Amino acid sequence: MKAICFYFQIHQPFRLKRYRFFDIGNDHYYYDDFANDDIMSRIAHRSYIPAAESLLRMIEETGGKFRCALSVTGTALEQFEQYVPEFIDLLKKLADTGKVEFLAETYAHSLASLTDPEEFAAQVKAHDEKIYQLFGVRPKVLRNTELIFCDEMAGQIYDMGYKGCITEGAKHILGWKSPNYVYSSAGCPKLKLLLKNSKLSDDISFRFSNTEWDSYPLTADKYIGWIADTPAEEQIINLFMNLETFGEMQPRETGIFQFLEALPRFAAERGIDFWTPSEAISKLKPVAELSVLHPISWADEARDTSAWLGNQLQNEAFSKLYSVAERVRLTEDRRLKQDWNYLQASDHFYYMSTKHMADGAVHSHFSPYETPFQAFTNYMNVLADFIVRVEEQYPLSIENEELNALLTTIRNQAREIEALNKEAASMRLDIEHLNEEHALREPKPAEAPAAAKPAEAPKKAKKASAKKPGRPRKATKE
């Protein structure tokens, strides 16, 4: 039996407005609301909404045999709630089918996993809570930002409660191996890995409408034939892509929606199933351990992190941002924490990329800036104002050692408070049990001794009065 594991990514950042040097210290609102509203609404109606409707029809028409996974960032969900609430309703309908799995990821689509494990864990937890709040499900499989993964992250991901992680089937990692198996991580053998089949995924994402492609036009029958022709022992074909592939990157006019909806029919003819990532992990055993010494991603030909941290501009902005991470975690200022989330989005660093050739075209396509330097300057102006606000609460003159000591004290106090709360709760239960036992032991009103009859009282009184008091008897010697 062979199966297809479809996963679709949905992410949009909060884009920054033009923020000049003279705005620092004077303007604490950083976002281009008009651009965010316009982009979210346009992509939602061209891509997200019709694609979600297609997925619903595929599930209904196959009686639930078609299944897939979605990963929606917290920043995207916030903007859908604000600008396109009808898409949230569609996502709820998909969740209600029980055939769509929602994956865990960083709330802000950040690069925190590369530098700050504590922030990474906090963001994933916040994202899980958002998914549960909106859709009533708890993610079981993790998809890190841009499929970033390495051995060093594996143990933390497993300890956070995820049995599986999806990442890129990078050639320099796989070598002669195929991505069409379940693997385990060398960094944590209990963590299972699902690897993207880049060739088959990119055939849809990037080559579908390319008239110069030797396989153009791509039909559903032909595509399923390629999957069916893979070796019989290769049981899982992981097709990972952005949902905006459908309607945005590949316009409706190309026939992309008809192609998508035709896939289940031809798959059924060839005996191919559709599984969610959780199903694939539970049904298949790892065939081998896979070692990923350096972080990989699904971006560019290099499949590394150079798309976001490949030049001095990006690294300067990245280190400056996370230099205040400890201080931001101390604050109770909700607005400051919100800005912290939005400024961590990997997109801000992606816009600063100076890559050229084929990759450069992709980078410039997504960037709202004319040049990488303009993206860097605008971001650093915003970041400068943000750091001023952080410093107002926790001055940078405080050394990291002092700050860490303060954090340790706060955490210890939190643990002590938690322990005392548990002890108090236990004592309350003991008191309740004692009260219940005491209530059971007390005699009931019906069982109380009967009162003396009125007729007997005078007789006792008469006998008592008849006795004369005598002299006290002398003590006798023994």
mmCIF file of N, CA, C and O in Angstrom, residues 14-21 23-24 29-32 317 343 348 351-352 368-386:
data_model
loop_
_atom_site.group_PDB
_atom_site.id
_atom_site.type_symbol
_atom_site.label_atom_id
_atom_site.label_comp_id
_atom_site.label_asym_id
_atom_site.label_seq_id
_atom_site.Cartn_x
_atom_site.Cartn_y
_atom_site.Cartn_z
ATOM 1 N N PHE A 14 2.994 40.410 9.683
ATOM 2 C CA PHE A 14 2.524 41.790 9.794
ATOM 3 C C PHE A 14 3.595 42.662 9.153
ATOM 4 O O PHE A 14 4.688 42.836 9.691
ATOM 5 N N ARG A 15 3.303 43.197 7.982
ATOM 6 C CA ARG A 15 4.290 43.991 7.246
ATOM 7 C C ARG A 15 4.483 45.356 7.898
ATOM 8 O O ARG A 15 3.534 45.959 8.400
ATOM 9 N N LEU A 16 5.722 45.834 7.839
ATOM 10 C CA LEU A 16 6.065 47.101 8.485
ATOM 11 C C LEU A 16 5.805 48.282 7.558
ATOM 12 O O LEU A 16 5.994 48.182 6.337
ATOM 13 N N LYS A 17 5.394 49.390 8.120
ATOM 14 C CA LYS A 17 5.250 50.612 7.331
ATOM 15 C C LYS A 17 6.627 51.252 7.148
ATOM 16 O O LYS A 17 7.617 50.817 7.749
ATOM 17 N N ARG A 18 6.703 52.248 6.320
ATOM 18 C CA ARG A 18 7.956 52.984 6.156
ATOM 19 C C ARG A 18 8.237 53.739 7.465
ATOM 20 O O ARG A 18 7.481 54.633 7.850
ATOM 21 N N TYR A 19 9.296 53.371 8.112
ATOM 22 C CA TYR A 19 9.603 53.910 9.436
ATOM 23 C C TYR A 19 10.962 54.580 9.372
ATOM 24 O O TYR A 19 11.982 53.921 9.183
ATOM 25 N N ARG A 20 10.969 55.900 9.544
ATOM 26 C CA ARG A 20 12.201 56.674 9.356
ATOM 27 C C ARG A 20 12.953 56.888 10.668
ATOM 28 O O ARG A 20 12.403 56.697 11.753
ATOM 29 N N PHE A 21 14.175 57.339 10.546
ATOM 30 C CA PHE A 21 15.035 57.562 11.701
ATOM 31 C C PHE A 21 14.387 58.514 12.709
ATOM 32 O O PHE A 21 14.470 58.320 13.920
ATOM 33 N N ASP A 23 11.372 58.907 13.376
ATOM 34 C CA ASP A 23 10.208 58.333 14.054
ATOM 35 C C ASP A 23 10.602 57.628 15.352
ATOM 36 O O ASP A 23 9.754 57.366 16.202
ATOM 37 N N ILE A 24 11.900 57.322 15.485
ATOM 38 C CA ILE A 24 12.373 56.589 16.665
ATOM 39 C C ILE A 24 12.124 57.413 17.922
ATOM 40 O O ILE A 24 12.519 58.578 18.000
ATOM 41 N N TYR A 29 3.982 52.677 16.706
ATOM 42 C CA TYR A 29 3.166 51.754 15.895
ATOM 43 C C TYR A 29 3.905 51.507 14.590
ATOM 44 O O TYR A 29 4.207 52.445 13.849
ATOM 45 N N TYR A 30 4.181 50.251 14.285
ATOM 46 C CA TYR A 30 5.137 49.932 13.220
ATOM 47 C C TYR A 30 4.517 49.345 11.942
ATOM 48 O O TYR A 30 5.254 49.097 10.978
ATOM 49 N N TYR A 31 3.219 49.128 11.878
ATOM 50 C CA TYR A 31 2.673 48.249 10.842
ATOM 51 C C TYR A 31 1.890 48.995 9.762
ATOM 52 O O TYR A 31 1.251 50.019 10.020
ATOM 53 N N ASP A 32 1.950 48.437 8.559
ATOM 54 C CA ASP A 32 1.246 49.011 7.414
ATOM 55 C C ASP A 32 -0.116 48.335 7.314
ATOM 56 O O ASP A 32 -0.271 47.319 6.624
ATOM 57 N N ALA A 317 20.893 42.295 12.183
ATOM 58 C CA ALA A 317 19.514 42.495 12.638
ATOM 59 C C ALA A 317 19.064 41.364 13.557
ATOM 60 O O ALA A 317 18.406 41.598 14.580
ATOM 61 N N LEU A 343 7.902 41.169 15.247
ATOM 62 C CA LEU A 343 9.228 41.502 14.730
ATOM 63 C C LEU A 343 10.110 40.273 14.541
ATOM 64 O O LEU A 343 11.145 40.344 13.876
ATOM 65 N N HIS A 348 11.014 39.281 7.663
ATOM 66 C CA HIS A 348 11.786 40.525 7.747
ATOM 67 C C HIS A 348 13.248 40.286 7.369
ATOM 68 O O HIS A 348 13.892 41.152 6.756
ATOM 69 N N TYR A 351 13.609 39.468 3.459
ATOM 70 C CA TYR A 351 13.628 40.643 2.587
ATOM 71 C C TYR A 351 15.027 41.247 2.468
ATOM 72 O O TYR A 351 15.311 41.981 1.527
ATOM 73 N N MET A 352 15.911 40.948 3.420
ATOM 74 C CA MET A 352 17.275 41.496 3.412
ATOM 75 C C MET A 352 18.245 40.636 2.610
ATOM 76 O O MET A 352 19.435 40.949 2.535
ATOM 77 N N PRO A 368 8.465 43.631 -0.184
ATOM 78 C CA PRO A 368 7.807 44.918 -0.448
ATOM 79 C C PRO A 368 8.817 46.056 -0.598
ATOM 80 O O PRO A 368 8.420 47.201 -0.818
ATOM 81 N N TYR A 369 10.106 45.740 -0.487
ATOM 82 C CA TYR A 369 11.156 46.762 -0.564
ATOM 83 C C TYR A 369 11.862 46.706 -1.922
ATOM 84 O O TYR A 369 11.925 45.655 -2.566
ATOM 85 N N GLU A 370 12.430 47.843 -2.318
ATOM 86 C CA GLU A 370 13.136 47.910 -3.598
ATOM 87 C C GLU A 370 14.489 47.219 -3.524
ATOM 88 O O GLU A 370 14.942 46.635 -4.511
ATOM 89 N N THR A 371 15.147 47.304 -2.369
ATOM 90 C CA THR A 371 16.462 46.685 -2.212
ATOM 91 C C THR A 371 16.577 46.031 -0.836
ATOM 92 O O THR A 371 15.862 46.416 0.104
ATOM 93 N N PRO A 372 17.474 45.060 -0.693
ATOM 94 C CA PRO A 372 17.713 44.458 0.622
ATOM 95 C C PRO A 372 18.176 45.489 1.656
ATOM 96 O O PRO A 372 17.815 45.396 2.829
ATOM 97 N N PHE A 373 18.980 46.487 1.223
ATOM 98 C CA PHE A 373 19.464 47.498 2.149
ATOM 99 C C PHE A 373 18.315 48.348 2.683
ATOM 100 O O PHE A 373 18.303 48.747 3.850
ATOM 101 N N GLN A 374 17.339 48.626 1.820
ATOM 102 C CA GLN A 374 16.163 49.386 2.258
ATOM 103 C C GLN A 374 15.367 48.583 3.295
ATOM 104 O O GLN A 374 14.888 49.137 4.291
ATOM 105 N N ALA A 375 15.267 47.271 3.078
ATOM 106 C CA ALA A 375 14.585 46.394 4.048
ATOM 107 C C ALA A 375 15.324 46.408 5.380
ATOM 108 O O ALA A 375 14.700 46.477 6.454
ATOM 109 N N PHE A 376 16.651 46.353 5.332
ATOM 110 C CA PHE A 376 17.480 46.376 6.543
ATOM 111 C C PHE A 376 17.320 47.695 7.294
ATOM 112 O O PHE A 376 17.109 47.712 8.516
ATOM 113 N N THR A 377 17.400 48.816 6.580
ATOM 114 C CA THR A 377 17.311 50.136 7.213
ATOM 115 C C THR A 377 15.965 50.328 7.896
ATOM 116 O O THR A 377 15.886 50.792 9.040
ATOM 117 N N ASN A 378 14.899 49.956 7.208
ATOM 118 C CA ASN A 378 13.561 50.127 7.771
ATOM 119 C C ASN A 378 13.379 49.272 9.022
ATOM 120 O O ASN A 378 12.868 49.738 10.053
ATOM 121 N N TYR A 379 13.845 48.036 8.943
ATOM 122 C CA TYR A 379 13.701 47.120 10.088
ATOM 123 C C TYR A 379 14.526 47.608 11.281
ATOM 124 O O TYR A 379 14.052 47.573 12.429
ATOM 125 N N MET A 380 15.727 48.062 11.032
ATOM 126 C CA MET A 380 16.593 48.504 12.121
ATOM 127 C C MET A 380 16.072 49.774 12.792
ATOM 128 O O MET A 380 16.264 49.971 13.996
ATOM 129 N N ASN A 381 15.401 50.640 12.031
ATOM 130 C CA ASN A 381 14.772 51.813 12.632
ATOM 131 C C ASN A 381 13.659 51.394 13.589
ATOM 132 O O ASN A 381 13.555 51.916 14.706
ATOM 133 N N VAL A 382 12.842 50.461 13.130
ATOM 134 C CA VAL A 382 11.769 49.938 13.988
ATOM 135 C C VAL A 382 12.356 49.261 15.219
ATOM 136 O O VAL A 382 11.898 49.475 16.347
ATOM 137 N N LEU A 383 13.384 48.455 14.998
ATOM 138 C CA LEU A 383 14.001 47.714 16.094
ATOM 139 C C LEU A 383 14.632 48.667 17.115
ATOM 140 O O LEU A 383 14.595 48.411 18.331
ATOM 141 N N ALA A 384 15.187 49.773 16.641
ATOM 142 C CA ALA A 384 15.788 50.753 17.546
ATOM 143 C C ALA A 384 14.735 51.333 18.495
ATOM 144 O O ALA A 384 14.972 51.472 19.697
ATOM 145 N N ASP A 385 13.570 51.648 17.941
ATOM 146 C CA ASP A 385 12.495 52.178 18.794
ATOM 147 C C ASP A 385 12.006 51.110 19.771
ATOM 148 O O ASP A 385 11.757 51.396 20.943
ATOM 149 N N PHE A 386 11.888 49.888 19.285
ATOM 150 C CA PHE A 386 11.444 48.790 20.144
ATOM 151 C C PHE A 386 12.410 48.585 21.319
ATOM 152 O O PHE A 386 11.982 48.428 22.466
#
